[in-house]
Amino acid sequence: MRADQAAPRGTAPRPAPHVPVVIIGAGPVGVTAALLLARRGVRSIVLERHQDVYPLPRAVATDDEVRRILQAVGIDEEFDAIARPARGLRLLDARHRTIAEFPRSPQGHHGFPQTSMYDQPELERLLRGVLARRPESELRGGLEVVGVTQDGDGPVRVTYRGDHGEEHLWADAVLGCDGANGITRDAIGAVWEDLHFEERWTVIDVRTRARVRSWEGVDQVCDPARPATFMRIGEDRYRWEFRLPDGEEPNPGRLRELMAPWTDAADGDFEVVRQAQYTFRARIADRWRQGRVFLLGDAAHLTPPFIGQGLCTGMRDARNLTWKLARVLQHGADERLLDTYESERKPHARHVIRLAVAMGWAMTGGQDGAAAMRRGLVAAACRIPGVVSLAGRDLSPALTRGPLVRHRKRMGGRDLAGTFCPQPWVTVDDRRARLDDVLGDSFAVVTAVQPTPSLRAVAAAIGAPIVVTDTLGDDGTLAAWLRAGRADAVLLRPDRVVLDVVPAGADDFTDSAAWAPMLCTTRRTDGIELNQPPGTNPLLRSLTS
């Protein structure tokens, strides 16, 4: 008998099952959110319309910050086997002469290549493979979610339809990872804010063993008559994107003409894996949360693909929200913690969308009378010393001041609050590992000096291990980073953003009174929170003993 069916006469109806978190959508963002919650012991059910991974390519680029997220869910080595580092981005004119080049490092701040190319179906299979091994998570395919409702502060009711008709689940929280056309955004009354970019493009994925002229990076052709993008995805995989006049569908002969600047392959030398038309849009939802229902990924924002940040932005959403949600659900932390999801992620998403729109305008100049002037300005700006390096920096600017980012008055040096901690390779007990694999999923204190009693008390209260940099064997990377920020120590959030700092020569964090109450839990003894790290990582135990 289903949960919504009438019970036999004389028996009480069986209530709908309850689960801590329901995730709508099993794309990379939804499955990553489920895995990050599972690592913190939070059970979830993922509901997906399709039974299997969508087989055709879509997203093809990721950055080093997202590679760090894939590391957090446990697939960094597997992903490395299917990824291809890219050298960067070039802007070309209509004659394919280089206007500007934005190089990307093979070793970024997060410990991975700054840009990697991959095939999205392969990534999804890796993520689902890990999810199938996690007892805390369950993926249910072939189900269409038709309703999301909540009354006041109570649980959320999710209604879905499958082979057995309509059924229900109750959840403490619902994550809407159901894309631009999903129902979750409407369920919370959110509407799109238009950021003024809409163009129709044809995307062509090709497999070929023929010679293709590639600099192992991304080409953006800034030609208002025929803007284009080209990139190498894998050993024999390439993608071209062209803005075509409305209604034009390139035939094989036309494809050869369009691809001619990059390859001399004949018609039979390449296989078109996919050819599809897309409308690239720039939009952001006016709200990302109502009660315990949240929007993530394309449900919350739509980004033109010109800087490869569409999926990346959604993966950042998952990383930001999941540790906060786990702390509220498992440890009774203040509900205000969940408010910081939108306040932290929405400005970054808007920033990324504007960068993508700016790149689109650099490629096309727009379609008005000032197009030629704008293209000329772009070319001139790229010749100014420092502009290219500035534009090629990390796509995650520091978080602005907020409840979980305690900026201090500048006393010289870089303010580390709101920035990401670098991730070097470390050596502990003759074992080489990345920093995050040593620190695990908890808060952490990284210090260049011996911690004071007050620092130890704060760390113990939030379950943060204390790691002294001279025990890490990291060739001085973290000590130099702290020195540049004129800090003796930093408190790292579980997403590895710096929450607060201990300034050089000080005894304690700058503003713990502001953030500590938000992280407090309902489980306390003698005023100290019972939230110690599990201590299962032998490398971490050796560092903190």
Coordinates of C-alpha atoms in Angstrom, one line a residue:
M1 CA 0.0 0.0 0.0
R2 CA 1.3 3.4 -0.9
A3 CA 1.6 6.2 1.7
D4 CA -1.2 8.1 0.1
Q5 CA -3.6 5.2 -0.4
A6 CA -6.5 4.7 1.9
A7 CA -5.8 2.1 4.6
P8 CA -8.0 -0.9 5.0
R9 CA -11.2 -0.3 7.1
G10 CA -10.4 -0.3 10.8
T11 CA -6.8 0.6 10.4
A12 CA -5.1 4.0 10.6
P13 CA -3.6 5.4 7.4
R14 CA 0.2 5.0 7.2
P15 CA 1.9 8.4 7.4
A16 CA 4.2 9.5 4.6
P17 CA 7.9 8.7 5.3
H18 CA 10.1 11.4 6.8
V19 CA 13.7 12.1 5.8
P20 CA 16.0 14.9 6.9
V21 CA 16.7 16.2 3.4
V22 CA 15.0 15.7 0.0
I23 CA 17.0 16.8 -3.0
I24 CA 15.1 17.4 -6.3
G25 CA 17.3 16.6 -9.3
A26 CA 20.2 14.2 -9.6
G27 CA 22.5 16.3 -11.8
P28 CA 26.0 17.0 -10.6
V29 CA 24.8 19.7 -8.2
G30 CA 22.2 17.6 -6.6
V31 CA 24.4 14.5 -6.2
T32 CA 27.3 16.5 -4.9
A33 CA 25.0 18.1 -2.3
A34 CA 23.8 14.6 -1.3
L35 CA 27.4 13.4 -1.0
L36 CA 28.5 16.4 1.1
L37 CA 25.6 15.8 3.4
A38 CA 26.4 12.1 3.6
R39 CA 29.9 12.8 4.7
R40 CA 28.4 14.6 7.7
G41 CA 26.0 11.8 8.5
V42 CA 22.9 13.6 7.1
R43 CA 20.5 11.2 5.3
S44 CA 18.9 12.3 2.1
I45 CA 16.7 11.0 -0.8
V46 CA 17.4 12.3 -4.3
L47 CA 14.4 12.4 -6.6
E48 CA 15.2 12.4 -10.4
R49 CA 12.9 12.3 -13.4
H50 CA 15.3 10.2 -15.5
Q51 CA 16.4 6.7 -14.7
D52 CA 20.0 7.1 -15.9
V53 CA 22.6 9.8 -16.6
Y54 CA 21.7 12.0 -19.6
P55 CA 24.2 10.6 -22.2
L56 CA 25.1 13.6 -24.2
P57 CA 27.8 16.2 -23.3
R58 CA 26.8 19.5 -21.8
A59 CA 29.2 21.2 -19.3
V60 CA 32.8 20.7 -20.3
A61 CA 35.0 23.0 -18.1
T62 CA 35.7 23.3 -14.4
D63 CA 38.1 25.3 -12.2
D64 CA 40.4 24.4 -9.4
E65 CA 38.0 25.4 -6.7
V66 CA 35.4 23.0 -8.0
R67 CA 38.1 20.3 -8.3
R68 CA 38.6 20.8 -4.6
I69 CA 34.9 20.2 -4.1
L70 CA 35.2 16.9 -6.1
Q71 CA 38.1 16.1 -3.8
A72 CA 35.8 16.6 -0.8
V73 CA 33.3 14.1 -2.1
G74 CA 36.0 11.6 -2.8
I75 CA 36.4 11.4 -6.6
D76 CA 39.5 13.6 -7.2
E77 CA 41.7 10.8 -8.4
E78 CA 39.0 9.3 -10.6
F79 CA 38.1 12.7 -12.1
D80 CA 41.8 13.4 -12.8
A81 CA 41.8 10.3 -15.0
I82 CA 39.0 11.8 -17.2
A83 CA 40.0 15.4 -17.1
R84 CA 42.4 17.4 -19.4
P85 CA 44.1 20.5 -18.1
A86 CA 43.6 23.6 -20.3
R87 CA 46.2 26.3 -20.9
G88 CA 43.7 29.2 -20.6
L89 CA 41.6 31.4 -22.8
R90 CA 42.4 33.4 -25.9
L91 CA 40.4 36.2 -27.5
L92 CA 40.7 36.2 -31.3
D93 CA 39.6 38.7 -33.9
A94 CA 37.7 37.8 -37.0
R95 CA 40.9 36.8 -38.8
H96 CA 41.9 34.6 -35.8
R97 CA 44.7 36.9 -34.6
T98 CA 45.2 37.0 -30.9
I99 CA 43.7 40.0 -29.1
A100 CA 44.5 38.8 -25.6
E101 CA 45.5 35.6 -23.8
F102 CA 44.4 34.7 -20.3
P103 CA 46.7 31.9 -19.1
R104 CA 45.7 29.4 -16.4
S105 CA 48.1 27.7 -14.2
P106 CA 48.6 23.9 -14.0
Q107 CA 48.7 24.3 -10.2
G108 CA 46.1 26.7 -8.8
H109 CA 45.5 28.1 -5.3
H110 CA 43.3 25.1 -4.5
G111 CA 46.0 22.5 -5.5
F112 CA 44.6 21.6 -8.9
P113 CA 44.9 22.9 -12.5
Q114 CA 43.0 26.2 -12.7
T115 CA 41.0 25.0 -15.7
S116 CA 40.2 21.3 -16.6
M117 CA 38.2 20.0 -19.5
Y118 CA 35.9 17.0 -19.1
D119 CA 32.8 15.2 -20.4
Q120 CA 29.8 15.8 -18.1
P121 CA 28.2 12.3 -18.4
E122 CA 31.5 10.8 -17.2
L123 CA 31.5 13.1 -14.2
E124 CA 27.9 12.2 -13.4
R125 CA 28.7 8.5 -13.5
L126 CA 31.6 9.0 -11.1
L127 CA 29.4 11.0 -8.7
R128 CA 26.5 8.5 -8.9
G129 CA 29.0 5.6 -8.3
V130 CA 30.1 7.1 -5.0
L131 CA 26.5 7.9 -4.1
A132 CA 25.5 4.3 -4.5
R133 CA 28.1 3.3 -1.9
R134 CA 26.8 5.8 0.7
P135 CA 24.2 4.3 3.1
E136 CA 23.1 7.8 4.1
S137 CA 21.8 8.6 0.6
E138 CA 19.3 7.1 -1.8
L139 CA 18.7 8.0 -5.5
R140 CA 15.2 7.3 -6.8
G141 CA 15.0 7.6 -10.6
G142 CA 11.9 7.8 -12.9
L143 CA 10.0 10.1 -10.6
E144 CA 8.5 13.5 -11.3
V145 CA 8.2 15.9 -8.4
V146 CA 4.8 17.7 -8.8
G147 CA 4.5 19.6 -5.5
V148 CA 6.6 21.2 -2.7
T149 CA 4.6 22.7 0.1
Q150 CA 5.4 23.8 3.7
D151 CA 3.3 25.3 6.5
G152 CA 5.1 27.7 8.8
D153 CA 8.1 26.2 10.6
G154 CA 7.0 22.6 10.1
P155 CA 8.5 20.1 7.7
V156 CA 8.2 20.3 3.9
R157 CA 5.9 18.0 2.0
V158 CA 7.2 16.8 -1.3
T159 CA 4.8 15.1 -3.7
Y160 CA 6.1 13.0 -6.6
R161 CA 4.6 10.8 -9.3
G162 CA 5.9 7.5 -10.5
D163 CA 4.7 4.1 -11.7
H164 CA 2.5 3.8 -8.6
G165 CA 0.8 7.1 -8.8
E166 CA 1.4 10.0 -6.5
E167 CA 3.3 9.6 -3.2
H168 CA 4.7 11.9 -0.5
L169 CA 7.7 12.5 1.6
W170 CA 8.2 14.8 4.5
A171 CA 11.5 16.5 4.9
D172 CA 13.3 18.9 7.3
A173 CA 14.8 20.6 4.3
V174 CA 14.4 20.5 0.5
L175 CA 17.1 21.4 -2.0
G176 CA 15.8 22.4 -5.4
C177 CA 18.5 21.3 -7.9
D178 CA 15.9 20.8 -10.6
G179 CA 17.2 23.3 -13.1
A180 CA 15.8 26.3 -14.9
N181 CA 12.5 24.6 -15.7
G182 CA 12.0 22.9 -12.4
I183 CA 9.1 23.5 -10.0
T184 CA 11.0 24.5 -6.8
R185 CA 11.6 28.1 -7.8
D186 CA 7.8 28.5 -8.4
A187 CA 7.1 26.7 -5.1
I188 CA 8.9 29.4 -3.1
G189 CA 7.5 32.2 -5.2
A190 CA 10.8 33.2 -6.7
V191 CA 11.0 35.0 -10.1
W192 CA 13.8 35.6 -12.5
E193 CA 15.7 38.9 -12.6
D194 CA 16.9 39.4 -16.2
L195 CA 20.5 40.4 -16.5
H196 CA 20.2 41.4 -20.1
F197 CA 21.8 38.8 -22.3
E198 CA 19.9 36.4 -24.6
E199 CA 21.4 34.9 -27.7
R200 CA 20.8 31.7 -29.7
W201 CA 23.9 29.5 -30.4
T202 CA 24.5 26.2 -32.0
V203 CA 26.7 23.8 -30.0
I204 CA 28.5 21.0 -31.9
D205 CA 30.4 18.2 -30.1
V206 CA 32.7 16.3 -32.4
R207 CA 34.8 13.1 -32.1
T208 CA 37.7 12.9 -34.6
R209 CA 41.2 11.4 -34.9
A210 CA 42.0 13.9 -37.7
R211 CA 44.5 16.7 -37.0
V212 CA 42.9 19.7 -35.2
R213 CA 44.8 22.9 -34.6
S214 CA 44.5 23.5 -30.9
W215 CA 46.6 25.5 -28.4
E216 CA 45.2 23.3 -25.7
G217 CA 43.1 26.1 -24.4
V218 CA 39.8 27.8 -25.3
D219 CA 39.4 30.1 -28.3
Q220 CA 36.8 32.9 -28.3
V221 CA 36.4 34.5 -31.7
C222 CA 35.3 38.1 -31.3
D223 CA 33.6 38.5 -34.6
P224 CA 30.1 40.2 -34.6
A225 CA 29.3 38.5 -37.9
R226 CA 30.1 35.0 -36.6
P227 CA 31.3 34.8 -33.0
A228 CA 32.5 31.4 -32.1
T229 CA 34.0 29.3 -29.3
F230 CA 36.4 26.3 -29.7
M231 CA 37.9 24.0 -27.2
R232 CA 39.5 20.6 -26.9
I233 CA 37.7 18.4 -24.4
G234 CA 39.6 15.1 -24.6
E235 CA 42.0 13.0 -26.6
D236 CA 39.7 12.9 -29.6
R237 CA 36.8 15.2 -28.5
Y238 CA 36.3 18.8 -29.5
R239 CA 33.5 21.4 -29.1
W240 CA 32.6 24.3 -31.4
E241 CA 29.9 26.9 -30.5
F242 CA 28.6 29.3 -33.2
R243 CA 26.1 32.1 -33.0
L244 CA 24.0 31.5 -36.1
P245 CA 21.2 33.5 -37.7
D246 CA 17.8 32.5 -36.5
G247 CA 16.5 29.4 -38.3
E248 CA 19.9 28.4 -39.8
E249 CA 20.9 24.8 -39.2
P250 CA 24.3 24.0 -40.5
N251 CA 24.5 20.9 -42.8
P252 CA 27.7 18.8 -43.0
G253 CA 29.1 21.0 -45.7
R254 CA 28.4 24.1 -43.7
L255 CA 30.0 22.5 -40.7
R256 CA 33.3 22.0 -42.6
E257 CA 33.3 25.6 -43.6
L258 CA 32.7 26.8 -40.0
M259 CA 35.4 24.4 -38.6
A260 CA 37.9 25.2 -41.4
P261 CA 40.1 27.6 -39.3
W262 CA 40.8 24.7 -36.9
T263 CA 40.8 21.6 -39.1
D264 CA 41.1 20.3 -42.6
A265 CA 39.2 17.1 -41.9
A266 CA 36.9 15.9 -44.6
D267 CA 33.2 15.1 -44.0
G268 CA 33.9 11.4 -43.1
D269 CA 36.8 12.2 -40.8
F270 CA 34.7 13.3 -37.8
E271 CA 31.6 12.1 -35.9
V272 CA 29.1 14.6 -34.7
V273 CA 28.3 13.5 -31.2
R274 CA 25.7 16.2 -30.6
Q275 CA 24.4 19.2 -32.4
A276 CA 21.9 21.3 -30.5
Q277 CA 20.6 24.9 -30.4
Y278 CA 20.6 26.7 -27.1
T279 CA 19.5 30.1 -26.0
F280 CA 22.1 31.5 -23.7
R281 CA 20.6 33.6 -21.0
A282 CA 21.7 35.6 -18.0
R283 CA 19.3 35.5 -15.1
I284 CA 19.2 35.2 -11.3
A285 CA 16.4 34.3 -9.0
D286 CA 15.2 37.1 -6.7
R287 CA 15.1 34.8 -3.7
W288 CA 16.9 31.5 -3.1
R289 CA 15.2 30.4 0.1
Q290 CA 11.8 30.2 1.7
G291 CA 11.7 28.5 5.1
R292 CA 13.5 25.2 4.6
V293 CA 13.3 25.1 0.8
F294 CA 16.5 26.2 -1.1
L295 CA 17.4 26.8 -4.7
L296 CA 20.8 25.6 -6.1
G297 CA 22.4 25.6 -9.5
D298 CA 20.3 26.5 -12.6
A299 CA 17.2 26.7 -10.4
A300 CA 18.8 29.9 -8.9
H301 CA 20.9 31.3 -11.7
L302 CA 21.6 31.0 -15.4
T303 CA 25.0 31.9 -16.7
P304 CA 26.1 32.3 -20.4
P305 CA 28.9 29.7 -21.0
F306 CA 31.7 32.0 -22.2
I307 CA 33.8 31.6 -19.0
G308 CA 32.8 28.0 -18.2
Q309 CA 31.2 28.8 -14.9
G310 CA 27.6 27.6 -15.2
L311 CA 28.0 24.2 -13.5
C312 CA 30.8 25.5 -11.4
T313 CA 28.6 28.1 -9.8
G314 CA 26.0 25.4 -8.8
M315 CA 28.8 23.2 -7.3
R316 CA 29.8 26.2 -5.1
D317 CA 26.2 26.5 -4.0
A318 CA 26.2 22.9 -2.8
R319 CA 29.5 23.3 -0.9
N320 CA 28.4 26.5 0.8
L321 CA 24.9 25.3 1.9
T322 CA 25.5 21.7 3.0
W323 CA 27.8 22.2 5.9
K324 CA 25.5 24.9 7.3
L325 CA 22.4 22.8 6.9
A326 CA 24.2 19.8 8.5
R327 CA 25.1 21.9 11.5
V328 CA 21.6 23.1 11.9
L329 CA 20.0 19.7 11.5
Q330 CA 22.5 17.6 13.5
H331 CA 23.7 20.0 16.1
G332 CA 20.9 22.5 16.6
A333 CA 22.9 25.5 15.4
D334 CA 21.1 28.8 15.0
E335 CA 18.7 29.0 12.1
R336 CA 20.3 32.3 11.1
L337 CA 23.2 30.2 9.8
L338 CA 21.0 29.2 6.9
D339 CA 20.4 32.9 6.0
T340 CA 24.1 33.2 5.1
Y341 CA 23.7 30.8 2.1
E342 CA 21.9 33.3 -0.1
S343 CA 23.8 36.4 1.3
E344 CA 27.1 34.8 0.5
R345 CA 26.4 32.9 -2.7
K346 CA 24.1 35.4 -4.6
P347 CA 26.6 38.2 -4.9
H348 CA 29.2 35.7 -6.3
A349 CA 26.7 34.3 -8.8
R350 CA 25.9 37.8 -10.0
H351 CA 29.6 38.5 -10.3
V352 CA 30.2 35.4 -12.4
I353 CA 27.1 36.1 -14.6
R354 CA 28.3 39.7 -15.3
L355 CA 31.8 38.4 -16.2
A356 CA 30.2 35.9 -18.6
V357 CA 28.1 38.7 -20.2
A358 CA 31.1 40.9 -20.5
M359 CA 32.9 38.1 -22.3
G360 CA 29.9 37.7 -24.6
W361 CA 30.0 41.4 -25.4
A362 CA 33.8 41.2 -26.0
M363 CA 33.0 38.4 -28.5
T364 CA 30.1 40.1 -30.3
G365 CA 30.3 43.7 -29.3
G366 CA 26.5 43.6 -29.0
Q367 CA 24.2 44.3 -31.9
D368 CA 23.8 48.0 -31.7
G369 CA 25.6 50.9 -33.2
A370 CA 28.3 51.1 -30.5
A371 CA 29.4 47.5 -31.2
A372 CA 32.6 48.4 -33.0
M373 CA 33.6 51.0 -30.4
R374 CA 33.2 48.4 -27.6
R375 CA 35.3 45.9 -29.5
G376 CA 38.0 48.5 -29.9
L377 CA 37.9 49.3 -26.2
V378 CA 38.2 45.6 -25.3
A379 CA 41.3 45.3 -27.5
A380 CA 42.8 48.5 -26.1
A381 CA 42.2 47.4 -22.5
C382 CA 43.9 44.1 -23.1
R383 CA 47.1 45.9 -24.0
I384 CA 47.2 47.7 -20.7
P385 CA 49.9 46.1 -18.4
G386 CA 48.2 44.1 -15.7
V387 CA 44.7 44.0 -17.1
V388 CA 45.1 40.4 -18.5
S389 CA 46.6 39.1 -15.3
L390 CA 43.8 40.8 -13.3
A391 CA 41.1 39.4 -15.5
G392 CA 42.6 35.9 -15.3
R393 CA 42.5 35.7 -11.5
D394 CA 40.5 33.4 -9.5
L395 CA 36.8 33.6 -10.2
S396 CA 35.9 33.6 -6.5
P397 CA 36.6 37.0 -5.0
A398 CA 36.7 37.3 -1.3
L399 CA 33.4 37.1 0.5
T400 CA 32.3 40.5 1.9
R401 CA 31.8 41.0 5.6
G402 CA 29.0 39.0 7.1
P403 CA 28.1 36.8 10.1
L404 CA 30.6 34.2 9.0
V405 CA 33.3 36.5 7.5
R406 CA 34.9 38.8 10.1
H407 CA 37.0 41.3 8.2
R408 CA 39.3 43.5 10.3
K409 CA 40.6 47.0 9.8
R410 CA 43.5 46.9 7.4
M411 CA 46.8 47.1 9.2
G412 CA 48.9 46.4 6.2
G413 CA 49.1 43.1 4.4
R414 CA 46.2 41.2 2.8
D415 CA 43.0 40.6 4.8
L416 CA 42.6 36.9 4.7
A417 CA 39.0 36.8 6.0
G418 CA 36.6 35.7 3.4
T419 CA 39.3 34.2 1.2
F420 CA 40.1 30.5 0.6
C421 CA 43.0 28.8 2.4
P422 CA 45.5 27.5 -0.1
Q423 CA 45.8 23.7 -0.4
P424 CA 49.4 22.6 -0.6
W425 CA 50.6 19.0 -0.5
V426 CA 51.6 18.2 3.1
T427 CA 53.8 15.4 4.6
V428 CA 52.7 13.9 7.9
D429 CA 54.3 10.8 9.4
D430 CA 56.1 10.2 6.1
R431 CA 52.7 10.2 4.2
R432 CA 52.0 12.7 1.5
A433 CA 48.5 14.1 1.2
R434 CA 46.5 17.2 0.2
L435 CA 45.7 19.5 3.1
D436 CA 42.0 19.0 3.0
D437 CA 42.4 15.2 3.2
V438 CA 44.2 15.8 6.5
L439 CA 41.8 18.3 7.9
G440 CA 38.6 16.4 7.0
D441 CA 35.2 18.0 7.0
S442 CA 35.2 20.0 10.2
F443 CA 36.2 23.6 11.2
A444 CA 40.0 23.9 11.6
V445 CA 42.5 26.3 13.1
V446 CA 45.8 26.7 11.1
T447 CA 48.4 28.6 13.1
A448 CA 52.0 29.6 12.7
V449 CA 52.6 30.0 16.4
Q450 CA 51.8 27.9 19.5
P451 CA 48.1 28.4 20.3
T452 CA 47.2 30.4 23.4
P453 CA 44.7 28.9 26.0
S454 CA 41.9 31.2 24.7
L455 CA 42.5 30.0 21.2
R456 CA 42.4 26.4 22.3
A457 CA 39.2 27.0 24.2
V458 CA 37.5 28.5 21.1
A459 CA 38.7 25.7 18.9
A460 CA 37.5 23.1 21.3
A461 CA 34.1 24.7 21.6
I462 CA 33.4 24.4 17.8
G463 CA 35.2 21.0 17.3
A464 CA 38.1 22.5 15.3
P465 CA 41.4 20.7 15.4
I466 CA 44.5 23.0 15.7
V467 CA 47.2 22.4 13.2
V468 CA 50.6 24.2 13.5
T469 CA 52.2 25.0 10.2
D470 CA 55.7 23.8 11.0
T471 CA 54.3 20.2 11.5
L472 CA 52.9 20.0 8.0
G473 CA 55.9 19.6 5.8
D474 CA 54.3 21.8 3.1
D475 CA 57.5 23.8 2.1
G476 CA 56.3 26.8 4.0
T477 CA 53.3 27.6 1.8
L478 CA 50.8 28.1 4.7
A479 CA 53.3 30.0 6.9
A480 CA 54.0 32.4 4.0
W481 CA 50.3 32.8 3.4
L482 CA 49.7 33.7 7.0
R483 CA 52.6 36.1 7.0
A484 CA 51.3 37.9 3.9
G485 CA 48.1 38.4 5.7
R486 CA 49.8 39.5 8.9
A487 CA 48.0 36.8 10.8
D488 CA 49.3 34.3 13.4
A489 CA 46.3 32.0 12.9
V490 CA 43.1 31.6 11.0
L491 CA 39.8 29.8 11.6
L492 CA 38.8 27.8 8.5
R493 CA 35.2 27.0 7.9
P494 CA 34.3 23.5 6.6
D495 CA 34.3 24.9 3.0
R496 CA 37.9 26.2 3.7
V497 CA 36.9 29.9 3.7
V498 CA 38.6 31.9 6.4
L499 CA 36.0 32.9 9.0
D500 CA 38.2 34.9 11.3
V501 CA 41.9 35.6 12.0
V502 CA 44.2 36.0 14.9
P503 CA 46.3 39.1 13.9
A504 CA 50.0 38.9 14.3
G505 CA 51.0 39.4 18.0
A506 CA 47.4 39.0 19.2
D507 CA 46.0 36.3 21.5
D508 CA 42.6 35.5 20.1
F509 CA 40.3 35.9 17.1
T510 CA 39.2 39.4 16.1
D511 CA 35.4 38.9 16.5
S512 CA 34.5 35.5 18.0
A513 CA 31.7 37.1 20.0
A514 CA 29.8 37.8 16.7
W515 CA 30.0 34.4 15.1
A516 CA 30.3 32.0 18.0
P517 CA 26.6 32.2 19.0
M518 CA 25.5 31.3 15.5
L519 CA 27.5 28.1 15.6
C520 CA 26.5 27.1 19.1
T521 CA 24.5 23.9 19.4
T522 CA 21.9 22.6 21.8
R523 CA 24.2 19.9 23.1
R524 CA 26.5 21.5 25.7
T525 CA 28.1 20.5 28.9
D526 CA 29.4 23.1 31.3
G527 CA 29.1 25.7 28.6
I528 CA 31.2 23.8 26.1
E529 CA 29.7 22.4 23.0
L530 CA 29.9 18.6 22.5
N531 CA 31.0 18.7 18.9
Q532 CA 34.5 17.3 18.9
P533 CA 35.9 15.9 15.6
P534 CA 35.6 12.2 15.3
G535 CA 39.3 11.7 15.2
T536 CA 39.2 8.9 12.6
N537 CA 41.9 10.4 10.5
P538 CA 45.3 9.1 11.8
L539 CA 47.2 12.0 10.1
L540 CA 45.0 14.5 11.8
R541 CA 45.5 12.8 15.2
S542 CA 49.3 12.9 14.8
L543 CA 49.2 16.6 14.0
T544 CA 46.9 17.6 16.9
S545 CA 48.2 15.2 19.6

